[in-house]
Amino acid sequence: MINNRISRILYIILFVIVICMPQLIWPLLKKNVDSSSSENRTLASKPVFTLDTYKDYSSDYESYFNDNLPFRNILISLNSHINYFLFNSSSNDSVLIGKNGWLFYSDSEDGNPAAYYRGKYLYSEEQLQDIASNLVNIEKYLAEYGIEFIVFVAPNKERIYSEMMPDYYGEPAETYAALQVVNYIRNNTDIRIVYPYEELICAKNQLGEIPIYHKVDTHWNYVGGYIGAAALLKELGINMPEITSSEITISPIKNSWSDLASMLNLSNELQNSEYDYNVTGYNNHDAINEKWDFLTEIIYHSQNADPRKIYIVRDSFCSAMSGYIGSQFNNSYMVGKIMYSNANLLEQSPDIFVLESVERYISELGKFSIY
């Protein structure tokens, strides 16, 4: 009886030690442990208890505690490793595990490309008319200033590499939102819209082992960016060499960032397993990159290139195109959508205005305001 009682006490003591140990040793080890966050969000800060915050204090403190748990990164990384390498599953609901090491983005709050793949979010005739009407109004406004207007839509990664999607997603839908919009604009307006799906599929088949989108990132790589840029430039009367031309050299380089791998906390393991690629051999007109800021401005100046000034309102898919586009105009200005303003447009006074969007954000074509 006494032995059982002692055993229970020892178990309780051991349990308390195990629970408290991380908190006790964390102050001694935290300087030597990586506590930076690889999540695509801002971690909760410690709340202050006041008369104004007391109602939310307990939930806010719980969020703070969870985000600042001792050894949190190690535990998250361990969970990610077990899920991915042992069970071939994702530790993040926004990342799909595809075939042959391919990852795909599926955030339902951020465009939901997996749903577009399945043909969801189709537009009604009225919705298509609204999108077209907005673009026509933009075109009319720009025409008053003598500015050419082009719409550019980059296909989702799932659209180009459908064979690498998980089997339970099935074949890609034949009718989907981006195709609806592209066909409606082409058939019902005179707006010039570039959707390089065919060019990408053709290049993918010709290039074989060289991918045109990243395996563990949601974006296309520099090869895909070249193909997209070439399609846009062709619409503007500028012909670039085909990606498979003997003039073009494609060289592997170290991949510097992979968003999907990072979201799984597996950057070191997965990002280092793939390359990006340099594309050279085209005339870059001695282009100089004056500024390159992912969120704000990308500015290029070239020598003896097209004298027109190009202005692009862009999302992240323009990043891999920017150097190629910037090399073909004397002046190129590319602004992130969140930074766009009509005052900036008038200040830049371009000859060409490009509204660029990846497929999963195509609904923004009906919401973008030029004013």
CSV table of C-alpha atoms in Angstrom, one decimal:
chain,number,residue,atom,x,y,z
A,1,MET,CA,0.0,0.0,0.0
A,2,ILE,CA,2.8,2.4,1.0
A,3,ASN,CA,4.8,1.4,-2.1
A,4,ASN,CA,1.8,2.2,-4.4
A,5,ARG,CA,1.4,5.5,-2.7
A,6,ILE,CA,5.1,6.4,-3.1
A,7,SER,CA,4.9,5.3,-6.8
A,8,ARG,CA,1.9,7.6,-7.4
A,9,ILE,CA,3.8,10.5,-5.8
A,10,LEU,CA,6.9,9.8,-7.9
A,11,TYR,CA,4.8,9.7,-11.1
A,12,ILE,CA,3.2,13.1,-10.2
A,13,ILE,CA,6.6,14.6,-9.5
A,14,LEU,CA,8.0,13.2,-12.7
A,15,PHE,CA,5.0,14.6,-14.6
A,16,VAL,CA,5.5,18.0,-13.1
A,17,ILE,CA,9.2,18.0,-14.0
A,18,VAL,CA,8.5,17.0,-17.6
A,19,ILE,CA,5.8,19.7,-17.9
A,20,CYS,CA,8.0,22.4,-16.3
A,21,MET,CA,11.4,21.5,-17.6
A,22,PRO,CA,11.1,23.3,-21.0
A,23,GLN,CA,10.2,26.5,-19.2
A,24,LEU,CA,13.0,26.1,-16.7
A,25,ILE,CA,15.8,25.4,-19.2
A,26,TRP,CA,14.5,27.7,-22.0
A,27,PRO,CA,16.2,30.9,-20.5
A,28,LEU,CA,19.5,29.1,-20.6
A,29,LEU,CA,19.2,27.7,-24.1
A,30,LYS,CA,17.1,30.2,-26.1
A,31,LYS,CA,20.1,32.2,-27.3
A,32,ASN,CA,21.4,29.0,-29.1
A,33,VAL,CA,18.1,27.9,-30.5
A,34,ASP,CA,16.5,29.3,-33.6
A,35,SER,CA,13.3,31.1,-32.6
A,36,SER,CA,12.6,33.0,-35.8
A,37,SER,CA,9.3,32.3,-37.5
A,38,SER,CA,9.1,30.8,-41.0
A,39,GLU,CA,5.3,31.2,-41.0
A,40,ASN,CA,3.7,33.7,-43.4
A,41,ARG,CA,2.1,35.7,-40.6
A,42,THR,CA,3.0,38.0,-37.7
A,43,LEU,CA,3.3,36.1,-34.4
A,44,ALA,CA,1.1,37.3,-31.5
A,45,SER,CA,2.7,39.8,-29.2
A,46,LYS,CA,2.3,39.8,-25.4
A,47,PRO,CA,-0.9,41.6,-24.5
A,48,VAL,CA,-1.2,44.2,-21.8
A,49,PHE,CA,-4.0,43.9,-19.2
A,50,THR,CA,-6.0,47.1,-19.0
A,51,LEU,CA,-9.6,48.1,-18.4
A,52,ASP,CA,-10.0,48.3,-22.2
A,53,THR,CA,-8.4,44.9,-23.0
A,54,TYR,CA,-9.6,42.7,-20.1
A,55,LYS,CA,-12.4,41.0,-22.1
A,56,ASP,CA,-10.0,39.7,-24.8
A,57,TYR,CA,-6.9,39.4,-22.5
A,58,SER,CA,-7.2,35.6,-21.8
A,59,SER,CA,-7.6,34.7,-25.5
A,60,ASP,CA,-4.9,37.1,-26.6
A,61,TYR,CA,-2.5,35.7,-23.9
A,62,GLU,CA,-3.3,32.2,-25.1
A,63,SER,CA,-2.3,33.2,-28.6
A,64,TYR,CA,0.9,34.8,-27.3
A,65,PHE,CA,1.7,31.8,-25.2
A,66,ASN,CA,1.2,29.4,-28.2
A,67,ASP,CA,3.3,31.5,-30.5
A,68,ASN,CA,6.1,31.8,-28.0
A,69,LEU,CA,6.2,28.3,-26.6
A,70,PRO,CA,9.7,27.2,-25.7
A,71,PHE,CA,11.3,25.1,-28.4
A,72,ARG,CA,8.3,25.8,-30.6
A,73,ASN,CA,10.3,25.8,-33.8
A,74,ILE,CA,11.9,22.5,-33.0
A,75,LEU,CA,8.5,20.9,-32.2
A,76,ILE,CA,6.9,22.3,-35.4
A,77,SER,CA,9.9,21.1,-37.5
A,78,LEU,CA,9.7,17.7,-35.9
A,79,ASN,CA,6.0,17.4,-36.6
A,80,SER,CA,6.6,18.6,-40.2
A,81,HIS,CA,9.4,16.0,-40.7
A,82,ILE,CA,7.3,13.2,-39.4
A,83,ASN,CA,4.2,14.1,-41.5
A,84,TYR,CA,6.2,14.6,-44.7
A,85,PHE,CA,8.9,12.0,-44.6
A,86,LEU,CA,7.0,9.3,-42.7
A,87,PHE,CA,3.4,9.7,-43.8
A,88,ASN,CA,3.8,11.8,-47.0
A,89,SER,CA,1.3,14.2,-45.6
A,90,SER,CA,1.2,18.0,-45.1
A,91,SER,CA,1.5,19.7,-41.7
A,92,ASN,CA,0.0,22.9,-43.3
A,93,ASP,CA,-3.6,22.9,-44.6
A,94,SER,CA,-2.5,25.4,-47.3
A,95,VAL,CA,0.0,23.1,-48.9
A,96,LEU,CA,-0.8,20.0,-50.9
A,97,ILE,CA,1.6,17.1,-51.3
A,98,GLY,CA,1.7,16.2,-54.9
A,99,LYS,CA,3.6,13.5,-56.8
A,100,ASN,CA,7.4,13.2,-57.2
A,101,GLY,CA,8.1,15.8,-54.6
A,102,TRP,CA,5.9,18.5,-56.1
A,103,LEU,CA,4.0,20.9,-53.7
A,104,PHE,CA,0.9,22.9,-54.5
A,105,TYR,CA,-0.8,25.9,-52.9
A,106,SER,CA,-4.4,25.5,-51.6
A,107,ASP,CA,-5.1,28.3,-49.3
A,108,SER,CA,-8.9,28.9,-49.4
A,109,GLU,CA,-8.4,32.5,-48.1
A,110,ASP,CA,-5.8,33.4,-50.8
A,111,GLY,CA,-7.2,32.7,-54.2
A,112,ASN,CA,-7.7,29.0,-53.6
A,113,PRO,CA,-5.9,27.7,-56.7
A,114,ALA,CA,-6.9,24.1,-56.0
A,115,ALA,CA,-10.6,25.1,-56.3
A,116,TYR,CA,-9.9,26.8,-59.6
A,117,TYR,CA,-8.2,23.6,-60.7
A,118,ARG,CA,-11.4,21.8,-60.1
A,119,GLY,CA,-13.5,24.3,-62.0
A,120,LYS,CA,-15.1,26.0,-59.0
A,121,TYR,CA,-16.0,29.7,-58.8
A,122,LEU,CA,-17.3,29.8,-62.4
A,123,TYR,CA,-18.6,33.2,-63.5
A,124,SER,CA,-22.2,34.0,-64.6
A,125,GLU,CA,-22.8,36.0,-67.7
A,126,GLU,CA,-23.5,39.0,-65.6
A,127,GLN,CA,-20.2,38.7,-63.7
A,128,LEU,CA,-18.3,38.4,-66.9
A,129,GLN,CA,-20.0,41.5,-68.2
A,130,ASP,CA,-19.0,43.4,-65.0
A,131,ILE,CA,-15.3,42.3,-65.4
A,132,ALA,CA,-15.3,43.3,-69.1
A,133,SER,CA,-17.0,46.6,-68.3
A,134,ASN,CA,-14.4,47.5,-65.7
A,135,LEU,CA,-11.6,46.7,-68.2
A,136,VAL,CA,-13.2,48.7,-71.0
A,137,ASN,CA,-13.5,51.7,-68.6
A,138,ILE,CA,-9.8,51.4,-67.8
A,139,GLU,CA,-9.0,51.1,-71.5
A,140,LYS,CA,-11.0,54.3,-72.3
A,141,TYR,CA,-9.4,56.2,-69.5
A,142,LEU,CA,-5.9,55.3,-70.7
A,143,ALA,CA,-6.8,56.1,-74.3
A,144,GLU,CA,-7.4,59.7,-73.2
A,145,TYR,CA,-3.7,59.9,-72.4
A,146,GLY,CA,-2.6,57.9,-75.4
A,147,ILE,CA,-1.6,54.9,-73.3
A,148,GLU,CA,-1.8,51.3,-74.7
A,149,PHE,CA,-3.6,48.9,-72.5
A,150,ILE,CA,-2.7,45.2,-72.1
A,151,VAL,CA,-4.1,42.6,-69.6
A,152,PHE,CA,-1.8,39.7,-68.7
A,153,VAL,CA,-2.9,36.5,-66.9
A,154,ALA,CA,-0.3,34.0,-65.6
A,155,PRO,CA,-1.6,30.4,-65.3
A,156,ASN,CA,-1.7,28.7,-61.9
A,157,LYS,CA,1.0,26.1,-61.3
A,158,GLU,CA,-1.7,23.4,-61.1
A,159,ARG,CA,-2.9,24.3,-64.6
A,160,ILE,CA,0.5,23.6,-66.1
A,161,TYR,CA,1.6,20.6,-63.9
A,162,SER,CA,-1.8,18.9,-63.5
A,163,GLU,CA,-0.1,15.5,-63.7
A,164,MET,CA,1.7,16.2,-60.5
A,165,MET,CA,-1.4,17.0,-58.5
A,166,PRO,CA,-2.6,14.4,-56.0
A,167,ASP,CA,-4.8,11.7,-57.6
A,168,TYR,CA,-7.8,12.5,-55.5
A,169,TYR,CA,-8.1,15.9,-57.3
A,170,GLY,CA,-8.7,14.2,-60.6
A,171,GLU,CA,-8.1,15.7,-64.0
A,172,PRO,CA,-8.2,19.6,-64.3
A,173,ALA,CA,-11.6,21.0,-65.2
A,174,GLU,CA,-12.0,21.8,-68.9
A,175,THR,CA,-14.1,24.9,-68.1
A,176,TYR,CA,-12.5,27.2,-65.5
A,177,ALA,CA,-12.7,30.8,-64.4
A,178,ALA,CA,-9.6,32.1,-66.1
A,179,LEU,CA,-10.6,30.6,-69.4
A,180,GLN,CA,-14.1,32.1,-69.1
A,181,VAL,CA,-12.6,35.5,-68.5
A,182,VAL,CA,-10.0,35.3,-71.3
A,183,ASN,CA,-12.5,34.0,-73.9
A,184,TYR,CA,-15.1,36.6,-72.9
A,185,ILE,CA,-12.7,39.5,-73.2
A,186,ARG,CA,-11.4,38.3,-76.5
A,187,ASN,CA,-14.9,37.6,-77.9
A,188,ASN,CA,-16.7,40.7,-76.6
A,189,THR,CA,-14.2,43.6,-76.4
A,190,ASP,CA,-11.1,44.8,-78.3
A,191,ILE,CA,-9.0,44.6,-75.2
A,192,ARG,CA,-5.7,42.9,-75.7
A,193,ILE,CA,-5.3,40.0,-73.2
A,194,VAL,CA,-2.3,37.7,-73.0
A,195,TYR,CA,-2.8,34.2,-71.4
A,196,PRO,CA,0.4,32.2,-72.2
A,197,TYR,CA,-1.1,28.7,-71.4
A,198,GLU,CA,-0.3,27.2,-74.8
A,199,GLU,CA,3.2,28.7,-74.8
A,200,LEU,CA,4.0,27.2,-71.4
A,201,ILE,CA,2.7,23.8,-72.2
A,202,CYS,CA,4.6,23.7,-75.5
A,203,ALA,CA,7.8,24.8,-73.8
A,204,LYS,CA,7.3,22.3,-70.9
A,205,ASN,CA,7.0,19.4,-73.4
A,206,GLN,CA,10.1,20.6,-75.4
A,207,LEU,CA,12.3,21.2,-72.4
A,208,GLY,CA,11.9,17.8,-70.8
A,209,GLU,CA,13.7,17.6,-67.5
A,210,ILE,CA,14.0,21.4,-67.1
A,211,PRO,CA,10.9,22.5,-65.1
A,212,ILE,CA,9.2,25.9,-65.8
A,213,TYR,CA,7.6,26.2,-62.4
A,214,HIS,CA,9.2,25.5,-59.0
A,215,LYS,CA,8.6,22.1,-57.5
A,216,VAL,CA,8.3,23.5,-53.9
A,217,ASP,CA,7.2,27.0,-54.6
A,218,THR,CA,3.9,28.3,-56.0
A,219,HIS,CA,5.5,30.5,-58.7
A,220,TRP,CA,7.1,29.8,-62.0
A,221,ASN,CA,10.9,29.9,-62.2
A,222,TYR,CA,13.0,32.1,-64.4
A,223,VAL,CA,12.4,29.8,-67.4
A,224,GLY,CA,8.6,30.1,-67.0
A,225,GLY,CA,9.1,33.9,-66.4
A,226,TYR,CA,11.0,34.1,-69.7
A,227,ILE,CA,8.2,32.3,-71.6
A,228,GLY,CA,5.5,34.6,-70.0
A,229,ALA,CA,7.6,37.7,-70.7
A,230,ALA,CA,8.1,36.7,-74.3
A,231,ALA,CA,4.4,36.2,-74.8
A,232,LEU,CA,3.7,39.7,-73.4
A,233,LEU,CA,6.5,41.3,-75.4
A,234,LYS,CA,5.2,39.6,-78.6
A,235,GLU,CA,1.8,41.3,-78.1
A,236,LEU,CA,3.7,44.6,-77.9
A,237,GLY,CA,5.6,43.9,-81.1
A,238,ILE,CA,8.9,42.7,-79.6
A,239,ASN,CA,10.1,39.3,-80.6
A,240,MET,CA,12.3,37.4,-78.2
A,241,PRO,CA,14.1,34.1,-79.1
A,242,GLU,CA,12.2,31.0,-78.4
A,243,ILE,CA,13.2,29.4,-75.1
A,244,THR,CA,14.3,26.3,-77.1
A,245,SER,CA,16.3,28.4,-79.6
A,246,SER,CA,20.0,27.7,-80.1
A,247,GLU,CA,20.6,31.4,-79.1
A,248,ILE,CA,19.3,30.7,-75.6
A,249,THR,CA,21.4,29.2,-72.8
A,250,ILE,CA,19.6,27.8,-69.7
A,251,SER,CA,22.0,27.4,-66.7
A,252,PRO,CA,21.1,26.0,-63.3
A,253,ILE,CA,21.6,28.3,-60.3
A,254,LYS,CA,20.9,27.9,-56.6
A,255,ASN,CA,17.3,28.4,-55.6
A,256,SER,CA,17.1,31.2,-53.1
A,257,TRP,CA,13.5,30.9,-51.8
A,258,SER,CA,10.6,28.4,-51.8
A,259,ASP,CA,7.4,29.6,-50.1
A,260,LEU,CA,5.7,26.2,-50.0
A,261,ALA,CA,8.7,24.5,-48.5
A,262,SER,CA,9.0,27.2,-46.0
A,263,MET,CA,5.3,26.8,-45.0
A,264,LEU,CA,6.1,23.2,-44.2
A,265,ASN,CA,9.2,24.3,-42.2
A,266,LEU,CA,11.2,22.2,-44.6
A,267,SER,CA,13.2,24.8,-46.5
A,268,ASN,CA,16.6,23.3,-45.8
A,269,GLU,CA,15.5,19.8,-46.9
A,270,LEU,CA,13.3,20.7,-49.9
A,271,GLN,CA,14.5,24.0,-51.2
A,272,ASN,CA,18.1,22.7,-51.7
A,273,SER,CA,16.8,19.8,-53.7
A,274,GLU,CA,15.9,21.9,-56.7
A,275,TYR,CA,17.4,24.6,-58.9
A,276,ASP,CA,16.3,27.8,-60.5
A,277,TYR,CA,17.7,28.7,-63.9
A,278,ASN,CA,19.5,31.6,-65.6
A,279,VAL,CA,18.2,32.4,-69.1
A,280,THR,CA,20.8,34.2,-71.3
A,281,GLY,CA,21.5,34.7,-75.0
A,282,TYR,CA,18.9,37.3,-75.8
A,283,ASN,CA,19.8,41.0,-76.3
A,284,ASN,CA,19.4,42.6,-72.9
A,285,HIS,CA,20.3,46.1,-74.2
A,286,ASP,CA,22.8,46.7,-71.3
A,287,ALA,CA,19.8,46.8,-68.9
A,288,ILE,CA,20.4,48.3,-65.5
A,289,ASN,CA,18.2,47.4,-62.5
A,290,GLU,CA,17.8,50.7,-60.7
A,291,LYS,CA,15.5,49.3,-58.0
A,292,TRP,CA,14.1,45.9,-57.1
A,293,ASP,CA,11.6,45.8,-54.2
A,294,PHE,CA,9.2,42.9,-54.0
A,295,LEU,CA,6.4,44.9,-52.5
A,296,THR,CA,6.8,48.3,-54.1
A,297,GLU,CA,8.8,49.2,-57.2
A,298,ILE,CA,10.9,47.4,-59.8
A,299,ILE,CA,12.7,49.8,-62.1
A,300,TYR,CA,14.9,49.1,-65.2
A,301,HIS,CA,16.7,51.3,-67.6
A,302,SER,CA,18.2,50.0,-70.9
A,303,GLN,CA,20.1,51.4,-73.8
A,304,ASN,CA,18.8,51.5,-77.4
A,305,ALA,CA,15.8,49.4,-76.6
A,306,ASP,CA,12.2,50.1,-77.4
A,307,PRO,CA,11.6,53.8,-76.7
A,308,ARG,CA,8.2,53.3,-75.2
A,309,LYS,CA,7.9,53.4,-71.4
A,310,ILE,CA,6.1,50.4,-69.9
A,311,TYR,CA,4.2,50.5,-66.6
A,312,ILE,CA,3.0,47.3,-65.0
A,313,VAL,CA,0.7,46.9,-62.1
A,314,ARG,CA,1.8,43.5,-60.8
A,315,ASP,CA,1.6,40.7,-58.3
A,316,SER,CA,4.4,38.3,-57.4
A,317,PHE,CA,4.3,36.5,-60.7
A,318,CYS,CA,5.9,39.5,-62.4
A,319,SER,CA,9.0,39.1,-60.4
A,320,ALA,CA,10.5,36.3,-62.6
A,321,MET,CA,9.5,38.3,-65.7
A,322,SER,CA,10.8,41.7,-64.7
A,323,GLY,CA,14.4,41.4,-65.9
A,324,TYR,CA,13.4,40.2,-69.4
A,325,ILE,CA,10.7,42.9,-69.8
A,326,GLY,CA,13.1,45.5,-68.3
A,327,SER,CA,15.7,44.7,-70.9
A,328,GLN,CA,13.5,45.4,-73.8
A,329,PHE,CA,12.4,49.0,-73.0
A,330,ASN,CA,14.5,52.1,-72.3
A,331,ASN,CA,12.3,52.7,-69.3
A,332,SER,CA,10.3,50.1,-67.3
A,333,TYR,CA,8.4,50.7,-64.1
A,334,MET,CA,6.6,47.9,-62.3
A,335,VAL,CA,4.6,48.6,-59.2
A,336,GLY,CA,3.0,46.2,-56.7
A,337,LYS,CA,-0.8,46.4,-56.7
A,338,ILE,CA,-1.0,47.5,-53.1
A,339,MET,CA,1.2,50.5,-53.9
A,340,TYR,CA,-0.5,51.6,-57.1
A,341,SER,CA,-2.1,55.0,-57.2
A,342,ASN,CA,-3.5,57.1,-60.0
A,343,ALA,CA,-1.1,59.9,-59.0
A,344,ASN,CA,1.9,57.6,-59.5
A,345,LEU,CA,0.6,56.5,-62.9
A,346,LEU,CA,0.3,60.1,-64.1
A,347,GLU,CA,3.7,61.0,-62.7
A,348,GLN,CA,5.3,58.1,-64.5
A,349,SER,CA,3.5,59.0,-67.8
A,350,PRO,CA,4.0,55.7,-69.6
A,351,ASP,CA,3.2,54.7,-73.1
A,352,ILE,CA,2.1,51.2,-72.2
A,353,PHE,CA,0.0,50.1,-69.2
A,354,VAL,CA,-0.1,46.4,-68.3
A,355,LEU,CA,-2.5,45.0,-65.7
A,356,GLU,CA,-0.9,41.7,-64.6
A,357,SER,CA,-2.5,39.0,-62.5
A,358,VAL,CA,-2.0,35.3,-61.7
A,359,GLU,CA,-5.0,33.1,-62.5
A,360,ARG,CA,-6.1,32.7,-58.8
A,361,TYR,CA,-6.5,36.4,-58.5
A,362,ILE,CA,-8.4,36.9,-61.8
A,363,SER,CA,-11.4,38.3,-60.0
A,364,GLU,CA,-9.4,41.4,-59.3
A,365,LEU,CA,-9.7,42.3,-63.0
A,366,GLY,CA,-13.3,43.3,-62.2
A,367,LYS,CA,-12.3,45.3,-59.0
A,368,PHE,CA,-9.1,47.1,-60.0
A,369,SER,CA,-9.6,50.9,-60.1
A,370,ILE,CA,-7.5,53.0,-62.4
A,371,TYR,CA,-8.5,56.2,-60.6
